[in-house]
């Protein structure tokens, strides 16, 4: 801190803005689409986590994206809501319209600045790109005060041209300048140097916040983002579980915890409530059907597990021997034996609170009943069981089709056969079907009770906890005419979980069909 600087100014200088793009760049990963209800719930979680900026979509891309930005703008009060636009007046108008209800709204404009992208993708001369920046940033600034401008493929751009482009954006009114490593090509010292050079040499650099946006094609997204901060960036764009185009974006949880754990080397504050990280990670994994790898930093199932005798011995003597952060810091309660069938409603509600859930009376009653049913079937009920149970109940509560009964004949002698009863808008319907294996038979029976054209794109099963009585968590992804929907369910019976997950995906697909725009989403080429 210099002599004339106040402590408030010093705090501001060392503050790193967290910009979450799970719902925009994250949703651009093939198969990771989220429904409006899921996005609204995620926005609430992100706001509770104290994320500064929530990029909620790309409003011109589809009615679904417009609606997501618009509805999220209505409910979010503390975080800023951002919408992405290409450098086109039409995109900006649509984005400004979507952001209208936002207390804090940001228009985010992107245009490429590398020779490769300008020549082959945009087919524009560099001077035309500069004109487009001046025109569109200026236009947006008349609609909103908070304007972010992104130089797509900044890390492969000619630095002199990039400098001119940034100066043009600042002059036209941009308040945040983002320098994306769009193709995950840069490496840490190079990216730090890019920020240092631009911040030192660009006219007006002191008036804006510089931002990182890193893709993980070489596995360097987090390292590059942190290097960008060391180079002077004070906003980091990232996504929960590192979701994003191709190999993904920098993982929010890794950036935030690296800044927190290594404050000695990275003295920058994010203000995030890190205890919400596990909840956010689980929710994103559940709604996208993208599992979190076991050894994933911070949020992986094994991130805090100590198996070897030497490590366990060290941990017992002093946790710090092998633990650089505590599971509680990221909201991971040590997987404890919670309750059995004799546990009461009050204890159940307290447990839910501890796990980050506040349910209304009806939802609580339903969840409690499901918990009792589970406790009847399963000797030990763990925290992870309760999380799966509540998440799945919330995900399927509004489903028009519900699984009522399922009986399956399986074994070495085929054909395997499934007998299924569902309710559709309350009316019962039954069918039986054979298949090439019990899962195929179950899915064929669903086809028989609810005929549909959707194709199965993903079927995934994993155990929620250990033991042969563990619940199976099943994710199913369906696709029809380019629309993708994911469903999930957990049950101690793998086939029941499979049927429920498939039916949940089918319900989500029907809901999406009813709401979606003719023509669907635009391709993501900006
Ligand atoms: O990777 C990228 O360049 C982007 C921009 C839209 C910021 O996602
Ligand atoms: Zn990106």
Short mmCIF file of C-alpha atoms and ligand atoms in Angstrom, two decimals:
data_model
loop_
_atom_site.label_atom_id
_atom_site.label_comp_id
_atom_site.label_asym_id
_atom_site.label_seq_id
_atom_site.Cartn_x
_atom_site.Cartn_y
_atom_site.Cartn_z
CA UNK A 1 0.00 0.00 0.00
CA UNK A 2 1.46 3.39 -0.97
CA UNK A 3 1.51 6.30 1.52
CA UNK A 4 -1.43 8.11 -0.13
CA UNK A 5 -3.56 4.97 -0.64
CA UNK A 6 -6.43 4.32 1.77
CA UNK A 7 -7.03 0.80 3.09
CA UNK A 8 -10.33 0.69 1.15
CA UNK A 9 -8.43 1.45 -2.08
CA UNK A 10 -5.88 -1.24 -1.22
CA UNK A 11 -8.69 -3.76 -0.62
CA UNK A 12 -10.24 -2.87 -3.98
CA UNK A 13 -6.88 -3.27 -5.71
CA UNK A 14 -6.49 -6.75 -4.28
CA UNK A 15 -10.04 -7.88 -4.93
CA UNK A 16 -10.56 -10.45 -7.68
CA UNK A 17 -14.01 -10.43 -9.24
CA UNK A 18 -15.42 -13.94 -9.80
CA UNK A 19 -17.38 -14.17 -13.06
CA UNK A 20 -19.20 -17.48 -13.42
CA UNK A 21 -19.99 -18.67 -16.93
CA UNK A 22 -21.36 -22.15 -16.13
CA UNK A 23 -24.71 -21.27 -17.72
CA UNK A 24 -23.20 -19.72 -20.87
CA UNK A 25 -19.80 -21.17 -21.81
CA UNK A 26 -20.52 -24.21 -19.61
CA UNK A 27 -23.78 -24.89 -21.38
CA UNK A 28 -21.95 -24.77 -24.71
CA UNK A 29 -20.34 -28.14 -23.92
CA UNK A 30 -22.13 -30.73 -26.02
CA UNK A 31 -24.84 -32.36 -23.93
CA UNK A 32 -24.68 -29.96 -20.98
CA UNK A 33 -27.93 -28.11 -21.60
CA UNK A 34 -29.95 -26.99 -18.58
CA UNK A 35 -33.63 -26.19 -18.25
CA UNK A 36 -34.89 -22.77 -17.15
CA UNK A 37 -35.85 -24.12 -13.72
CA UNK A 38 -32.39 -25.62 -13.30
CA UNK A 39 -30.74 -22.35 -14.31
CA UNK A 40 -32.87 -20.40 -11.84
CA UNK A 41 -31.88 -22.77 -9.05
CA UNK A 42 -28.22 -22.56 -10.05
CA UNK A 43 -28.39 -18.75 -10.11
CA UNK A 44 -29.69 -18.83 -6.52
CA UNK A 45 -26.84 -21.10 -5.45
CA UNK A 46 -24.26 -18.88 -7.18
CA UNK A 47 -25.68 -15.75 -5.58
CA UNK A 48 -25.67 -17.39 -2.15
CA UNK A 49 -22.06 -18.30 -2.80
CA UNK A 50 -21.44 -14.55 -3.42
CA UNK A 51 -20.29 -14.90 -7.02
CA UNK A 52 -19.88 -11.34 -8.36
CA UNK A 53 -21.06 -11.85 -11.94
CA UNK A 54 -23.36 -14.59 -13.27
CA UNK A 55 -23.28 -14.95 -17.05
CA UNK A 56 -26.74 -16.36 -17.61
CA UNK A 57 -26.77 -16.90 -21.37
CA UNK A 58 -26.49 -15.56 -24.91
CA UNK A 59 -29.90 -13.91 -25.39
CA UNK A 60 -29.98 -13.71 -29.20
CA UNK A 61 -29.04 -17.40 -29.51
CA UNK A 62 -32.49 -18.76 -28.63
CA UNK A 63 -35.69 -17.89 -26.84
CA UNK A 64 -34.55 -20.26 -24.09
CA UNK A 65 -31.37 -18.26 -23.52
CA UNK A 66 -33.29 -14.98 -23.63
CA UNK A 67 -35.74 -16.27 -21.07
CA UNK A 68 -32.97 -17.54 -18.80
CA UNK A 69 -31.20 -14.15 -18.76
CA UNK A 70 -34.54 -12.37 -18.28
CA UNK A 71 -35.85 -14.58 -15.47
CA UNK A 72 -32.51 -14.69 -13.66
CA UNK A 73 -32.37 -10.89 -13.91
CA UNK A 74 -35.65 -10.79 -11.98
CA UNK A 75 -34.52 -12.88 -9.03
CA UNK A 76 -30.85 -12.03 -8.58
CA UNK A 77 -30.26 -8.93 -6.45
CA UNK A 78 -26.69 -8.99 -5.17
CA UNK A 79 -24.73 -10.43 -8.09
CA UNK A 80 -24.45 -8.78 -11.49
CA UNK A 81 -26.22 -10.66 -14.31
CA UNK A 82 -24.42 -10.71 -17.66
CA UNK A 83 -25.61 -11.63 -21.14
CA UNK A 84 -23.32 -12.35 -24.09
CA UNK A 85 -23.61 -10.65 -27.51
CA UNK A 86 -21.69 -10.64 -30.74
CA UNK A 87 -20.64 -7.19 -32.00
CA UNK A 88 -24.03 -6.67 -33.68
CA UNK A 89 -26.62 -4.07 -32.79
CA UNK A 90 -29.35 -6.72 -32.93
CA UNK A 91 -27.57 -8.91 -30.36
CA UNK A 92 -27.05 -5.96 -28.03
CA UNK A 93 -30.68 -4.86 -28.21
CA UNK A 94 -31.85 -8.39 -27.42
CA UNK A 95 -29.40 -8.63 -24.53
CA UNK A 96 -30.40 -5.22 -23.09
CA UNK A 97 -34.04 -6.31 -23.32
CA UNK A 98 -33.31 -9.58 -21.47
CA UNK A 99 -31.40 -7.68 -18.77
CA UNK A 100 -34.12 -5.07 -18.23
CA UNK A 101 -35.27 -6.37 -14.81
CA UNK A 102 -31.69 -6.69 -13.54
CA UNK A 103 -30.67 -4.54 -10.61
CA UNK A 104 -27.10 -4.93 -11.84
CA UNK A 105 -26.84 -5.94 -15.49
CA UNK A 106 -23.82 -6.30 -17.75
CA UNK A 107 -23.72 -6.39 -21.55
CA UNK A 108 -20.83 -8.59 -22.66
CA UNK A 109 -19.71 -8.04 -26.26
CA UNK A 110 -17.27 -10.35 -28.02
CA UNK A 111 -15.42 -10.02 -31.31
CA UNK A 112 -12.30 -11.83 -32.47
CA UNK A 113 -8.99 -9.98 -32.79
CA UNK A 114 -6.58 -12.64 -34.11
CA UNK A 115 -5.64 -12.49 -37.79
CA UNK A 116 -6.82 -16.08 -38.19
CA UNK A 117 -10.31 -15.40 -36.85
CA UNK A 118 -10.70 -11.99 -38.53
CA UNK A 119 -9.71 -13.31 -41.95
CA UNK A 120 -11.34 -16.74 -41.98
CA UNK A 121 -14.26 -16.53 -39.58
CA UNK A 122 -15.37 -12.91 -39.56
CA UNK A 123 -14.04 -12.14 -43.05
CA UNK A 124 -13.41 -8.62 -41.89
CA UNK A 125 -10.42 -6.32 -42.29
CA UNK A 126 -8.76 -5.25 -39.01
CA UNK A 127 -10.00 -1.67 -39.50
CA UNK A 128 -13.56 -2.99 -39.89
CA UNK A 129 -13.15 -4.87 -36.59
CA UNK A 130 -12.00 -1.65 -34.87
CA UNK A 131 -15.02 0.19 -36.32
CA UNK A 132 -17.35 -2.57 -35.10
CA UNK A 133 -15.86 -2.34 -31.59
CA UNK A 134 -16.27 1.44 -31.41
CA UNK A 135 -19.81 1.28 -32.80
CA UNK A 136 -21.16 -1.60 -30.72
CA UNK A 137 -19.49 -0.81 -27.40
CA UNK A 138 -20.64 2.81 -27.76
CA UNK A 139 -24.17 1.63 -28.59
CA UNK A 140 -24.26 -0.72 -25.59
CA UNK A 141 -22.91 1.97 -23.26
CA UNK A 142 -25.96 4.09 -24.05
CA UNK A 143 -28.14 1.23 -22.78
CA UNK A 144 -26.20 0.10 -19.69
CA UNK A 145 -23.29 1.43 -17.61
CA UNK A 146 -21.59 -1.91 -17.13
CA UNK A 147 -20.05 -3.09 -20.42
CA UNK A 148 -17.57 -5.91 -20.85
CA UNK A 149 -15.68 -6.25 -24.09
CA UNK A 150 -13.89 -9.50 -25.01
CA UNK A 151 -11.14 -9.95 -27.59
CA UNK A 152 -11.86 -13.48 -28.74
CA UNK A 153 -8.63 -15.44 -29.37
CA UNK A 154 -6.68 -12.66 -27.62
CA UNK A 155 -3.73 -14.94 -26.87
CA UNK A 156 -3.11 -15.55 -30.59
CA UNK A 157 -3.68 -11.92 -31.57
CA UNK A 158 -1.00 -9.51 -32.74
CA UNK A 159 -0.21 -7.48 -29.64
CA UNK A 160 -0.08 -4.11 -31.39
CA UNK A 161 -3.46 -4.71 -32.95
CA UNK A 162 -4.83 -6.03 -29.64
CA UNK A 163 -3.65 -2.83 -27.93
CA UNK A 164 -5.48 -0.69 -30.51
CA UNK A 165 -8.62 -2.81 -30.13
CA UNK A 166 -8.57 -2.49 -26.33
CA UNK A 167 -8.03 1.28 -26.54
CA UNK A 168 -10.96 1.53 -28.95
CA UNK A 169 -13.21 -0.43 -26.55
CA UNK A 170 -12.18 1.67 -23.55
CA UNK A 171 -12.72 4.91 -25.47
CA UNK A 172 -16.19 3.72 -26.49
CA UNK A 173 -17.12 3.04 -22.85
CA UNK A 174 -16.13 -0.54 -21.93
CA UNK A 175 -15.64 -1.00 -18.19
CA UNK A 176 -14.17 -4.54 -18.23
CA UNK A 177 -11.67 -5.81 -20.79
CA UNK A 178 -11.51 -9.58 -21.14
CA UNK A 179 -8.57 -11.26 -22.88
CA UNK A 180 -9.70 -14.86 -23.51
CA UNK A 181 -7.43 -17.76 -24.23
CA UNK A 182 -10.22 -19.06 -26.43
CA UNK A 183 -8.43 -22.18 -27.65
CA UNK A 184 -6.47 -23.02 -24.49
CA UNK A 185 -3.17 -22.29 -26.22
CA UNK A 186 -1.24 -19.99 -23.89
CA UNK A 187 0.97 -20.91 -20.93
CA UNK A 188 1.27 -19.14 -17.57
CA UNK A 189 4.26 -16.81 -18.00
CA UNK A 190 3.10 -15.78 -21.48
CA UNK A 191 -0.42 -14.97 -20.24
CA UNK A 192 0.89 -12.99 -17.23
CA UNK A 193 3.11 -11.05 -19.58
CA UNK A 194 0.20 -10.26 -21.90
CA UNK A 195 -1.70 -8.60 -19.04
CA UNK A 196 1.39 -6.74 -17.79
CA UNK A 197 2.09 -5.38 -21.26
CA UNK A 198 -1.50 -4.33 -21.97
CA UNK A 199 -2.02 -2.76 -18.55
CA UNK A 200 1.24 -0.82 -18.85
CA UNK A 201 0.83 0.36 -22.43
CA UNK A 202 -2.88 0.76 -23.18
CA UNK A 203 -4.30 4.27 -22.89
CA UNK A 204 -7.03 4.27 -20.25
CA UNK A 205 -6.04 0.88 -18.76
CA UNK A 206 -6.33 2.34 -15.26
CA UNK A 207 -10.06 3.02 -15.83
CA UNK A 208 -11.07 -0.60 -16.47
CA UNK A 209 -10.86 -4.04 -14.91
CA UNK A 210 -8.89 -6.61 -16.91
CA UNK A 211 -10.23 -10.14 -16.99
CA UNK A 212 -9.00 -13.67 -17.71
CA UNK A 213 -11.03 -16.32 -19.54
CA UNK A 214 -9.10 -19.56 -20.02
CA UNK A 215 -9.95 -22.82 -21.73
CA UNK A 216 -8.39 -26.07 -20.62
CA UNK A 217 -7.25 -27.68 -23.88
CA UNK A 218 -3.72 -28.18 -22.50
CA UNK A 219 -4.86 -28.60 -18.90
CA UNK A 220 -3.54 -25.12 -18.05
CA UNK A 221 -6.74 -23.11 -17.59
CA UNK A 222 -6.44 -22.65 -13.82
CA UNK A 223 -2.68 -22.03 -13.89
CA UNK A 224 -3.12 -19.51 -16.71
CA UNK A 225 -5.95 -17.70 -14.90
CA UNK A 226 -3.85 -17.36 -11.74
CA UNK A 227 -0.90 -16.13 -13.84
CA UNK A 228 -3.25 -13.58 -15.42
CA UNK A 229 -4.10 -12.32 -11.94
CA UNK A 230 -0.41 -12.03 -11.15
CA UNK A 231 -0.07 -10.04 -14.36
CA UNK A 232 -2.72 -7.57 -13.17
CA UNK A 233 -6.11 -9.06 -14.12
CA UNK A 234 -8.72 -8.49 -11.43
CA UNK A 235 -11.57 -10.56 -12.83
CA UNK A 236 -11.47 -14.30 -13.47
CA UNK A 237 -14.03 -16.00 -15.69
CA UNK A 238 -14.60 -19.59 -14.68
CA UNK A 239 -17.21 -22.33 -14.39
CA UNK A 240 -18.30 -24.81 -11.75
CA UNK A 241 -16.55 -28.18 -12.23
CA UNK A 242 -14.59 -26.57 -15.08
CA UNK A 243 -17.55 -27.01 -17.44
CA UNK A 244 -17.16 -25.34 -20.84
CA UNK A 245 -16.48 -25.70 -24.56
CA UNK A 246 -14.26 -28.71 -25.44
CA UNK A 247 -11.94 -29.40 -22.48
CA UNK A 248 -13.78 -26.78 -20.45
CA UNK A 249 -13.11 -23.50 -18.68
CA UNK A 250 -10.99 -22.78 -15.63
CA UNK A 251 -12.73 -24.44 -12.66
CA UNK A 252 -14.23 -21.88 -10.28
CA UNK A 253 -13.61 -24.04 -7.21
CA UNK A 254 -9.92 -24.48 -8.04
CA UNK A 255 -9.31 -20.76 -8.68
CA UNK A 256 -11.09 -19.68 -5.51
CA UNK A 257 -9.41 -22.25 -3.26
CA UNK A 258 -5.97 -21.63 -4.76
CA UNK A 259 -6.37 -17.93 -3.97
CA UNK A 260 -7.55 -18.76 -0.48
CA UNK A 261 -5.03 -21.47 0.42
CA UNK A 262 -2.04 -19.68 -1.15
CA UNK A 263 -2.83 -16.17 0.06
CA UNK A 264 0.86 -15.89 0.95
CA UNK A 265 1.78 -15.93 -2.75
CA UNK A 266 -1.53 -14.78 -4.23
CA UNK A 267 -2.73 -12.03 -1.89
CA UNK A 268 -6.08 -11.44 -3.59
CA UNK A 269 -9.48 -11.69 -2.06
CA UNK A 270 -12.60 -13.10 -3.75
CA UNK A 271 -15.18 -12.66 -0.99
CA UNK A 272 -16.71 -16.03 -1.94
CA UNK A 273 -18.49 -18.23 0.58
CA UNK A 274 -16.42 -21.32 -0.18
CA UNK A 275 -18.63 -23.56 1.98
CA UNK A 276 -21.18 -23.52 -0.89
CA UNK A 277 -18.71 -25.02 -3.38
CA UNK A 278 -19.59 -28.70 -2.91
CA UNK A 279 -23.30 -27.99 -3.14
CA UNK A 280 -22.82 -26.03 -6.39
CA UNK A 281 -20.59 -28.75 -7.82
CA UNK A 282 -23.08 -31.51 -7.02
CA UNK A 283 -25.95 -29.54 -8.44
CA UNK A 284 -24.17 -28.81 -11.74
CA UNK A 285 -23.12 -32.44 -12.04
CA UNK A 286 -26.68 -33.62 -11.38
CA UNK A 287 -28.40 -31.31 -13.87
CA UNK A 288 -25.89 -31.81 -16.68
CA UNK A 289 -25.28 -35.52 -16.10
CA UNK A 290 -21.53 -34.78 -16.25
CA UNK A 291 -19.96 -36.77 -13.41
CA UNK A 292 -17.16 -35.24 -11.37
CA UNK A 293 -14.04 -37.39 -11.68
CA UNK A 294 -13.13 -39.02 -8.35
CA UNK A 295 -9.71 -37.38 -8.16
CA UNK A 296 -10.89 -33.92 -9.28
CA UNK A 297 -9.27 -31.17 -7.18
CA UNK A 298 -11.51 -29.67 -4.46
CA UNK A 299 -14.80 -31.39 -5.37
CA UNK A 300 -13.82 -34.95 -6.33
CA UNK A 301 -15.08 -37.77 -4.13
CA UNK A 302 -11.47 -38.56 -3.20
CA UNK A 303 -10.25 -34.97 -2.82
CA UNK A 304 -10.11 -35.35 0.98
CA UNK A 305 -9.85 -39.13 1.28
CA UNK A 306 -6.76 -40.57 2.93
CA UNK A 307 -6.32 -44.23 2.23
CA UNK A 308 -2.69 -45.15 2.85
CA UNK A 309 -1.63 -46.14 6.36
CA UNK A 310 1.20 -43.60 6.49
CA UNK A 311 -1.15 -40.77 5.52
CA UNK A 312 -3.83 -41.88 7.97
CA UNK A 313 -1.28 -42.07 10.75
CA UNK A 314 -0.02 -38.54 9.95
CA UNK A 315 -3.58 -37.20 9.78
CA UNK A 316 -4.41 -38.64 13.18
CA UNK A 317 -1.36 -36.94 14.69
CA UNK A 318 -1.95 -33.62 12.95
CA UNK A 319 -4.37 -33.01 10.07
CA UNK A 320 -2.03 -30.48 8.48
CA UNK A 321 0.50 -33.21 7.67
CA UNK A 322 -1.52 -34.16 4.59
CA UNK A 323 -4.35 -31.63 4.42
CA UNK A 324 -3.81 -28.13 2.99
CA UNK A 325 -7.47 -27.19 3.43
CA UNK A 326 -10.30 -28.67 5.43
CA UNK A 327 -13.25 -30.46 3.78
CA UNK A 328 -15.52 -28.12 5.78
CA UNK A 329 -13.95 -25.11 3.99
CA UNK A 330 -15.54 -26.28 0.73
CA UNK A 331 -18.75 -27.50 2.33
CA UNK A 332 -17.82 -31.19 2.40
CA UNK A 333 -18.94 -32.57 5.71
CA UNK A 334 -16.97 -35.76 6.42
CA UNK A 335 -19.33 -38.50 5.15
CA UNK A 336 -20.96 -39.33 8.43
CA UNK A 337 -23.44 -41.97 9.38
CA UNK A 338 -26.52 -39.86 9.68
CA UNK A 339 -29.68 -41.47 10.81
CA UNK A 340 -31.59 -44.67 10.68
CA UNK A 341 -35.24 -45.50 10.48
CA UNK A 342 -35.83 -44.29 14.04
CA UNK A 343 -34.66 -40.75 13.33
CA UNK A 344 -37.31 -38.10 13.63
CA UNK A 345 -38.46 -35.26 11.41
CA UNK A 346 -36.67 -32.64 13.49
CA UNK A 347 -33.29 -34.36 13.20
CA UNK A 348 -33.90 -34.83 9.48
CA UNK A 349 -34.62 -31.12 9.01
CA UNK A 350 -31.44 -30.22 10.93
CA UNK A 351 -29.44 -32.57 8.75
CA UNK A 352 -30.89 -30.99 5.61
CA UNK A 353 -29.91 -27.55 6.92
CA UNK A 354 -26.38 -28.76 7.55
CA UNK A 355 -26.27 -30.02 3.93
CA UNK A 356 -27.45 -26.64 2.63
CA UNK A 357 -31.16 -27.35 1.97
CA UNK A 358 -34.06 -25.22 3.21
CA UNK A 359 -37.26 -26.99 2.13
CA UNK A 360 -40.84 -25.79 2.41
CA UNK A 361 -43.22 -27.85 4.55
CA UNK A 362 -44.59 -29.99 1.69
CA UNK A 363 -41.20 -30.70 0.17
CA UNK A 364 -39.85 -31.51 3.64
CA UNK A 365 -42.68 -33.97 4.29
CA UNK A 366 -42.09 -35.70 0.96
CA UNK A 367 -38.33 -35.83 1.48
CA UNK A 368 -38.83 -37.23 4.99
CA UNK A 369 -41.11 -39.96 3.66
CA UNK A 370 -38.52 -40.88 1.02
CA UNK A 371 -35.84 -40.91 3.69
CA UNK A 372 -37.93 -43.30 5.80
CA UNK A 373 -38.48 -45.56 2.78
CA UNK A 374 -34.76 -45.54 2.12
CA UNK A 375 -33.88 -46.24 5.76
CA UNK A 376 -36.17 -49.28 5.58
CA UNK A 377 -34.18 -50.66 2.65
CA UNK A 378 -30.69 -49.58 3.54
CA UNK A 379 -28.86 -50.21 6.81
CA UNK A 380 -26.68 -47.08 6.80
CA UNK A 381 -27.93 -43.79 5.45
CA UNK A 382 -25.08 -41.38 4.67
CA UNK A 383 -25.06 -37.67 3.87
CA UNK A 384 -24.51 -38.47 0.19
CA UNK A 385 -27.64 -40.66 0.23
CA UNK A 386 -29.68 -37.75 1.56
CA UNK A 387 -28.24 -35.33 -1.00
CA UNK A 388 -29.13 -37.74 -3.84
CA UNK A 389 -32.59 -38.31 -2.41
CA UNK A 390 -33.42 -34.60 -2.06
CA UNK A 391 -31.87 -33.52 -5.37
CA UNK A 392 -33.77 -36.19 -7.26
CA UNK A 393 -37.03 -35.44 -5.49
CA UNK A 394 -36.68 -31.74 -6.36
CA UNK A 395 -35.76 -32.57 -9.95
CA UNK A 396 -38.79 -34.79 -10.57
CA UNK A 397 -41.52 -33.25 -8.40
CA UNK A 398 -43.19 -31.43 -11.31
CA UNK A 399 -42.88 -34.34 -13.78
CA UNK A 400 -46.05 -35.20 -15.68
CA UNK A 401 -44.98 -38.82 -16.09
CA UNK A 402 -44.09 -40.65 -12.86
CA UNK A 403 -42.94 -44.24 -12.39
CA UNK A 404 -45.34 -46.16 -10.12
CA UNK A 405 -44.41 -49.85 -10.29
CA UNK A 406 -41.67 -51.77 -11.99
CA UNK A 407 -40.95 -55.49 -12.05
CA UNK A 408 -38.17 -56.95 -14.14
CA UNK A 409 -37.24 -60.50 -15.04
CA UNK A 410 -33.48 -60.63 -15.50
CA UNK A 411 -30.79 -63.30 -15.57
CA UNK A 412 -28.77 -65.51 -17.87
CA UNK A 413 -31.80 -66.86 -19.74
CA UNK A 414 -33.36 -64.22 -21.98
CA UNK A 415 -35.38 -62.51 -23.08
CA UNK A 416 -35.38 -60.13 -20.11
CA UNK A 417 -38.76 -58.58 -19.52
CA UNK A 418 -40.06 -55.45 -17.76
CA UNK A 419 -43.57 -54.81 -16.43
CA UNK A 420 -44.10 -51.10 -15.91
CA UNK A 421 -46.88 -48.88 -14.60
CA UNK A 422 -46.61 -45.11 -14.80
CA UNK A 423 -49.00 -42.24 -14.21
CA UNK A 424 -49.34 -39.64 -16.96
CA UNK A 425 -50.99 -36.49 -15.61
CA UNK A 426 -52.38 -38.67 -12.84
CA UNK A 427 -53.84 -41.44 -15.07
CA UNK A 428 -52.32 -44.91 -14.80
CA UNK A 429 -50.88 -46.67 -17.83
CA UNK A 430 -49.16 -50.07 -17.93
CA UNK A 431 -47.11 -52.04 -20.45
CA UNK A 432 -44.63 -54.84 -20.61
CA UNK A 433 -41.71 -55.24 -23.00
CA UNK A 434 -38.75 -57.48 -23.61
CA UNK A 435 -35.25 -56.31 -24.41
CA UNK A 436 -31.65 -57.10 -24.93
CA UNK A 437 -30.89 -57.06 -21.20
CA UNK A 438 -32.99 -55.72 -18.33
CA UNK A 439 -32.22 -52.02 -18.89
CA UNK A 440 -33.20 -52.31 -22.55
CA UNK A 441 -36.42 -54.05 -21.49
CA UNK A 442 -37.21 -51.22 -19.03
CA UNK A 443 -36.56 -48.53 -21.64
CA UNK A 444 -38.69 -50.42 -24.19
CA UNK A 445 -41.53 -50.55 -21.67
CA UNK A 446 -41.25 -46.76 -21.24
CA UNK A 447 -41.50 -46.43 -25.03
CA UNK A 448 -44.66 -48.54 -24.92
CA UNK A 449 -46.40 -46.38 -22.27
CA UNK A 450 -45.10 -43.05 -23.58
CA UNK A 451 -44.20 -43.32 -27.29
CA UNK A 452 -41.50 -40.82 -28.32
CA UNK A 453 -38.81 -40.26 -30.96
CA UNK A 454 -35.95 -39.25 -28.66
CA UNK A 455 -32.62 -41.07 -28.92
CA UNK A 456 -30.70 -42.23 -25.86
CA UNK A 457 -27.37 -40.35 -25.79
CA UNK A 458 -26.06 -41.20 -22.34
CA UNK A 459 -26.77 -43.84 -19.74
CA UNK A 460 -24.57 -43.70 -16.71
CA UNK A 461 -24.70 -45.45 -13.35
CA UNK A 462 -22.63 -44.89 -10.27
CA UNK A 463 -22.90 -45.81 -6.65
CA UNK A 464 -23.74 -42.96 -4.26
CA UNK A 465 -21.89 -44.59 -1.37
CA UNK A 466 -20.07 -47.85 -0.71
CA UNK A 467 -21.56 -51.31 -0.09
CA UNK A 468 -23.88 -53.62 -1.99
CA UNK A 469 -26.92 -51.83 -0.57
CA UNK A 470 -25.69 -48.46 -1.93
CA UNK A 471 -28.09 -46.35 -3.94
CA UNK A 472 -27.43 -46.30 -7.67
CA UNK A 473 -27.36 -42.79 -9.11
CA UNK A 474 -28.39 -42.95 -12.77
CA UNK A 475 -28.09 -40.19 -15.36
CA UNK A 476 -29.83 -40.38 -18.72
CA UNK A 477 -29.51 -37.96 -21.62
CA UNK A 478 -32.03 -37.92 -24.47
CA UNK A 479 -31.92 -36.04 -27.75
CA UNK A 480 -34.66 -35.18 -30.18
CA UNK A 481 -34.23 -32.82 -33.13
CA UNK A 482 -31.18 -31.18 -31.58
CA UNK A 483 -32.87 -30.69 -28.20
CA UNK A 484 -31.11 -32.37 -25.34
CA UNK A 485 -32.50 -33.14 -21.91
CA UNK A 486 -30.94 -34.86 -18.94
CA UNK A 487 -32.64 -36.79 -16.18
CA UNK A 488 -31.42 -38.40 -13.00
CA UNK A 489 -32.66 -40.60 -10.22
CA UNK A 490 -31.29 -42.59 -7.32
CA UNK A 491 -32.61 -45.81 -5.84
CA UNK A 492 -31.24 -48.87 -4.08
CA UNK A 493 -32.63 -50.78 -7.08
CA UNK A 494 -30.51 -49.94 -10.14
CA UNK A 495 -33.31 -50.76 -12.59
CA UNK A 496 -35.83 -48.59 -10.74
CA UNK A 497 -33.28 -45.75 -10.73
CA UNK A 498 -32.77 -46.31 -14.48
CA UNK A 499 -36.50 -46.17 -15.21
CA UNK A 500 -36.95 -43.03 -13.11
CA UNK A 501 -33.94 -41.29 -14.64
CA UNK A 502 -35.17 -42.07 -18.17
CA UNK A 503 -38.67 -40.83 -17.34
CA UNK A 504 -37.24 -37.69 -15.71
CA UNK A 505 -35.24 -36.97 -18.90
CA UNK A 506 -38.35 -37.54 -20.99
CA UNK A 507 -40.33 -35.10 -18.84
CA UNK A 508 -37.56 -32.50 -19.16
CA UNK A 509 -37.51 -32.99 -22.92
CA UNK A 510 -41.28 -32.52 -23.18
CA UNK A 511 -41.07 -29.37 -21.05
CA UNK A 512 -38.28 -28.04 -23.25
CA UNK A 513 -40.21 -28.82 -26.44
CA UNK A 514 -43.21 -26.92 -25.17
CA UNK A 515 -41.12 -23.86 -24.42
CA UNK A 516 -38.44 -23.81 -27.10
CA UNK A 517 -38.31 -21.48 -30.04
CA UNK A 518 -38.76 -22.60 -33.63
CA UNK A 519 -35.29 -23.11 -35.05
CA UNK A 520 -33.64 -23.76 -31.70
CA UNK A 521 -30.29 -22.43 -30.63
CA UNK A 522 -27.85 -20.61 -32.93
CA UNK A 523 -24.53 -22.26 -33.54
CA UNK A 524 -22.07 -20.92 -31.01
CA UNK A 525 -19.64 -19.38 -33.55
CA UNK A 526 -19.51 -15.75 -32.49
O1 LIG B 1 -13.66 -18.48 -25.16
C1 LIG B 1 -14.05 -17.35 -25.50
O2 LIG B 1 -13.38 -16.60 -26.22
C2 LIG B 1 -15.36 -16.94 -25.05
C3 LIG B 1 -15.75 -15.52 -25.21
C4 LIG B 1 -17.18 -15.39 -25.58
C5 LIG B 1 -15.47 -14.77 -23.95
O3 LIG B 1 -16.08 -17.73 -24.48
ZN1 LIG B 2 -14.93 -19.41 -23.68
#
